[in-house]
Amino acid sequence: MEATEFTVELVRKVDDSYPVVVGRGLEKKIVEVAGRGALADRRIALITDSTVEGLISAAIAREFAAAGRPIEVIAFPAGEINKTRATKEWIEDQLIARGFGRDTLIIAAGGGVVTDVVGFVAATFTRGVPYISYVTTLLAAADAAVGGKTAVDTPAATNLIGAFHQPRAVLIDVDRWHTLSPAQIQDGMGETIKHGCLADSEFFEVLEDAFVRRGLSPKDFVDDDDLTSLTARRNCEIKRDFVSSDVFEGNRRMGLNLGHTIGRALEAAMGYTMSHGQCVAVGTALQMRLGERFGYCSAEDVERFEALAGAIGLPYRLPDSVSVEAIMAAMAHDKKGVAGTIRFVFQKGIGDLMVFEGGAYARPVDTQLIREFLAEQSRG
Ligand SMILES: NC(=O)c1ccc[n+]([C@@H]2O[C@H](COP(=O)([O-])OP(=O)(O)OC[C@H]3O[C@@H](n4cnc5c(N)ncnc54)[C@H](O)[C@@H]3O)[C@@H](O)[C@H]2O)c1
Ligand SMILES: [Zn+2]
């Protein structure tokens, strides 16, 4: 018999657009958003972590009950250490035991760990159910909330197993930032000032005015309505602009990795004892210093960045305790592309990115040059 072949025609047109709501006291707003269109008929599971559960789940459950739509709450132990396949499985078993099926609507309430693992549950539960993210940390508002990347960690690497699954809506409740520690605010500001560096000089100036000139503390910042809503909004808008033009990270989305080549390597070399936001601040500063040599930004730009990072309480130099070789090893582990080089994203002054030959948002830099540069930097 001769083999036959036919095509399953499956050209897909997708519209994954979704609203991002920034405000205070958004518990009622979730009820409204969860009632939109076909979401209205679904059974709701609010999935969160043990810390956020104590802060917010009762208030959200009350609002839903008042609207005649009772919800179930599922909470897993807080922390990055629980962003695992085991947690995903445990959540799935909880959903199954409580009789949830294809008509489920998930609300992921929490920081980036919750939106990552719960978004991944939503991506695969009965082959995919819709979810809404109710975002409670500045770091997640700055980065994890928009983009549709969901994942869990494995011992081999972070975020190794996951899926692209876009939320139906993102709610950023700035009121939730009141219970964040100053260190958590600083952590989120690491990604925030990175966004100013790569896309918005005016936003950078507003932050300079607040932290450098007016000397705002993290607590003053959280109390400042204008500044917090601008911060939440600009972070998400900038991320949206990069993501919507390049959902699967072909090129432009890589621009968001500014400061992350050295930042992530530093995080690994320090054995994850320094927060991601701190490492990104150092990585962004070093990328600027290296970029200054190539003529991409000026000494004054570098000084402005360091003054802002310093005023926020973020580091901008390599810690004494880290070895250059450990950073180089971590970068080599991470790298893609031409042998003997590492690809870097560079900012152009403050508020823009360098675009290289062929429209590339990253360029290779010679490994030996990076090693010498880092050795100089670690000598102060
Ligand atoms: N998907 C993406 O594109 C993306 C982007 C950036 C980061 N991430 C992920 O995000 C995670 C880091 O985000 P995170 O810092 O929000 O993590 P997180 O969710 O673990 O939150 C940090 C801690 O704060 C607690 N918390 C949350 N909200 C709080 C509140 N309002 N008040 C007090 N405590 C609160 C949490 O319970 C947790 O203990 C990482 O896993 C990272 O990989 C994902
Ligand atoms: Zn980051």
JSON list of C-alpha atoms in Angstrom, two decimals, residues 294-373:
[
{"chain": "A", "resi": 294, "resn": "PHE", "atom": "CA", "xyz": [31.45, 51.58, 23.56]},
{"chain": "A", "resi": 295, "resn": "GLY", "atom": "CA", "xyz": [29.99, 55.10, 23.48]},
{"chain": "A", "resi": 296, "resn": "TYR", "atom": "CA", "xyz": [26.40, 54.01, 24.14]},
{"chain": "A", "resi": 297, "resn": "CYS", "atom": "CA", "xyz": [25.92, 56.19, 27.20]},
{"chain": "A", "resi": 298, "resn": "SER", "atom": "CA", "xyz": [27.82, 58.90, 29.04]},
{"chain": "A", "resi": 299, "resn": "ALA", "atom": "CA", "xyz": [29.58, 59.05, 32.40]},
{"chain": "A", "resi": 300, "resn": "GLU", "atom": "CA", "xyz": [26.79, 61.39, 33.51]},
{"chain": "A", "resi": 301, "resn": "ASP", "atom": "CA", "xyz": [24.14, 58.77, 32.63]},
{"chain": "A", "resi": 302, "resn": "VAL", "atom": "CA", "xyz": [26.01, 56.23, 34.77]},
{"chain": "A", "resi": 303, "resn": "GLU", "atom": "CA", "xyz": [26.20, 58.70, 37.67]},
{"chain": "A", "resi": 304, "resn": "ARG", "atom": "CA", "xyz": [22.48, 59.41, 37.45]},
{"chain": "A", "resi": 305, "resn": "PHE", "atom": "CA", "xyz": [21.66, 55.70, 37.53]},
{"chain": "A", "resi": 306, "resn": "GLU", "atom": "CA", "xyz": [23.93, 55.10, 40.51]},
{"chain": "A", "resi": 307, "resn": "ALA", "atom": "CA", "xyz": [22.49, 58.07, 42.39]},
{"chain": "A", "resi": 308, "resn": "LEU", "atom": "CA", "xyz": [18.95, 56.77, 41.85]},
{"chain": "A", "resi": 309, "resn": "ALA", "atom": "CA", "xyz": [19.78, 53.17, 42.76]},
{"chain": "A", "resi": 310, "resn": "GLY", "atom": "CA", "xyz": [21.66, 54.41, 45.84]},
{"chain": "A", "resi": 311, "resn": "ALA", "atom": "CA", "xyz": [18.77, 56.65, 46.94]},
{"chain": "A", "resi": 312, "resn": "ILE", "atom": "CA", "xyz": [16.39, 53.68, 46.71]},
{"chain": "A", "resi": 313, "resn": "GLY", "atom": "CA", "xyz": [18.82, 51.54, 48.71]},
{"chain": "A", "resi": 314, "resn": "LEU", "atom": "CA", "xyz": [19.80, 49.29, 45.82]},
{"chain": "A", "resi": 315, "resn": "PRO", "atom": "CA", "xyz": [23.40, 48.19, 45.20]},
{"chain": "A", "resi": 316, "resn": "TYR", "atom": "CA", "xyz": [25.12, 49.16, 41.95]},
{"chain": "A", "resi": 317, "resn": "ARG", "atom": "CA", "xyz": [28.56, 47.62, 42.40]},
{"chain": "A", "resi": 318, "resn": "LEU", "atom": "CA", "xyz": [29.75, 44.03, 42.57]},
{"chain": "A", "resi": 319, "resn": "PRO", "atom": "CA", "xyz": [29.84, 42.76, 46.16]},
{"chain": "A", "resi": 320, "resn": "ASP", "atom": "CA", "xyz": [33.37, 42.05, 47.46]},
{"chain": "A", "resi": 321, "resn": "SER", "atom": "CA", "xyz": [32.47, 38.48, 48.28]},
{"chain": "A", "resi": 322, "resn": "VAL", "atom": "CA", "xyz": [31.74, 37.41, 44.71]},
{"chain": "A", "resi": 323, "resn": "SER", "atom": "CA", "xyz": [34.42, 36.01, 42.42]},
{"chain": "A", "resi": 324, "resn": "VAL", "atom": "CA", "xyz": [34.66, 37.11, 38.79]},
{"chain": "A", "resi": 325, "resn": "GLU", "atom": "CA", "xyz": [35.18, 33.50, 37.74]},
{"chain": "A", "resi": 326, "resn": "ALA", "atom": "CA", "xyz": [31.94, 32.44, 39.41]},
{"chain": "A", "resi": 327, "resn": "ILE", "atom": "CA", "xyz": [30.05, 35.13, 37.46]},
{"chain": "A", "resi": 328, "resn": "MET", "atom": "CA", "xyz": [31.81, 34.13, 34.24]},
{"chain": "A", "resi": 329, "resn": "ALA", "atom": "CA", "xyz": [30.92, 30.47, 34.83]},
{"chain": "A", "resi": 330, "resn": "ALA", "atom": "CA", "xyz": [27.26, 31.34, 35.43]},
{"chain": "A", "resi": 331, "resn": "MET", "atom": "CA", "xyz": [27.19, 33.50, 32.28]},
{"chain": "A", "resi": 332, "resn": "ALA", "atom": "CA", "xyz": [28.77, 30.74, 30.19]},
{"chain": "A", "resi": 333, "resn": "HIS", "atom": "CA", "xyz": [26.10, 28.38, 31.45]},
{"chain": "A", "resi": 334, "resn": "ASP", "atom": "CA", "xyz": [23.38, 30.79, 30.30]},
{"chain": "A", "resi": 335, "resn": "LYS", "atom": "CA", "xyz": [24.80, 31.87, 26.99]},
{"chain": "A", "resi": 336, "resn": "LYS", "atom": "CA", "xyz": [23.57, 31.29, 23.48]},
{"chain": "A", "resi": 337, "resn": "GLY", "atom": "CA", "xyz": [25.29, 32.26, 20.25]},
{"chain": "A", "resi": 338, "resn": "VAL", "atom": "CA", "xyz": [28.81, 32.60, 18.94]},
{"chain": "A", "resi": 339, "resn": "ALA", "atom": "CA", "xyz": [31.60, 30.82, 20.85]},
{"chain": "A", "resi": 340, "resn": "GLY", "atom": "CA", "xyz": [33.93, 33.10, 22.80]},
{"chain": "A", "resi": 341, "resn": "THR", "atom": "CA", "xyz": [31.26, 35.80, 23.12]},
{"chain": "A", "resi": 342, "resn": "ILE", "atom": "CA", "xyz": [28.30, 36.62, 25.33]},
{"chain": "A", "resi": 343, "resn": "ARG", "atom": "CA", "xyz": [25.27, 38.53, 24.06]},
{"chain": "A", "resi": 344, "resn": "PHE", "atom": "CA", "xyz": [24.38, 41.76, 25.82]},
{"chain": "A", "resi": 345, "resn": "VAL", "atom": "CA", "xyz": [21.50, 44.20, 25.61]},
{"chain": "A", "resi": 346, "resn": "PHE", "atom": "CA", "xyz": [22.70, 47.80, 26.01]},
{"chain": "A", "resi": 347, "resn": "GLN", "atom": "CA", "xyz": [20.82, 50.97, 26.79]},
{"chain": "A", "resi": 348, "resn": "LYS", "atom": "CA", "xyz": [21.28, 54.09, 24.71]},
{"chain": "A", "resi": 349, "resn": "GLY", "atom": "CA", "xyz": [21.61, 56.98, 27.13]},
{"chain": "A", "resi": 350, "resn": "ILE", "atom": "CA", "xyz": [18.71, 56.88, 29.55]},
{"chain": "A", "resi": 351, "resn": "GLY", "atom": "CA", "xyz": [15.31, 55.86, 28.20]},
{"chain": "A", "resi": 352, "resn": "ASP", "atom": "CA", "xyz": [16.21, 53.96, 25.05]},
{"chain": "A", "resi": 353, "resn": "LEU", "atom": "CA", "xyz": [17.94, 50.81, 23.81]},
{"chain": "A", "resi": 354, "resn": "MET", "atom": "CA", "xyz": [20.74, 50.30, 21.32]},
{"chain": "A", "resi": 355, "resn": "VAL", "atom": "CA", "xyz": [19.61, 48.52, 18.17]},
{"chain": "A", "resi": 356, "resn": "PHE", "atom": "CA", "xyz": [22.40, 46.69, 16.34]},
{"chain": "A", "resi": 357, "resn": "GLU", "atom": "CA", "xyz": [23.01, 45.36, 12.85]},
{"chain": "A", "resi": 358, "resn": "GLY", "atom": "CA", "xyz": [19.96, 43.76, 11.30]},
{"chain": "A", "resi": 359, "resn": "GLY", "atom": "CA", "xyz": [17.69, 45.27, 13.98]},
{"chain": "A", "resi": 360, "resn": "ALA", "atom": "CA", "xyz": [19.11, 43.05, 16.75]},
{"chain": "A", "resi": 361, "resn": "TYR", "atom": "CA", "xyz": [18.46, 44.09, 20.35]},
{"chain": "A", "resi": 362, "resn": "ALA", "atom": "CA", "xyz": [21.57, 42.31, 21.63]},
{"chain": "A", "resi": 363, "resn": "ARG", "atom": "CA", "xyz": [25.16, 42.20, 20.46]},
{"chain": "A", "resi": 364, "resn": "PRO", "atom": "CA", "xyz": [27.97, 39.74, 21.17]},
{"chain": "A", "resi": 365, "resn": "VAL", "atom": "CA", "xyz": [30.78, 40.91, 23.45]},
{"chain": "A", "resi": 366, "resn": "ASP", "atom": "CA", "xyz": [34.10, 39.10, 23.64]},
{"chain": "A", "resi": 367, "resn": "THR", "atom": "CA", "xyz": [34.26, 36.87, 26.73]},
{"chain": "A", "resi": 368, "resn": "GLN", "atom": "CA", "xyz": [37.82, 37.91, 27.61]},
{"chain": "A", "resi": 369, "resn": "LEU", "atom": "CA", "xyz": [36.86, 41.59, 27.47]},
{"chain": "A", "resi": 370, "resn": "ILE", "atom": "CA", "xyz": [33.99, 40.92, 29.89]},
{"chain": "A", "resi": 371, "resn": "ARG", "atom": "CA", "xyz": [36.30, 39.03, 32.25]},
{"chain": "A", "resi": 372, "resn": "GLU", "atom": "CA", "xyz": [38.78, 41.93, 32.34]},
{"chain": "A", "resi": 373, "resn": "PHE", "atom": "CA", "xyz": [35.97, 44.45, 32.72]}
]
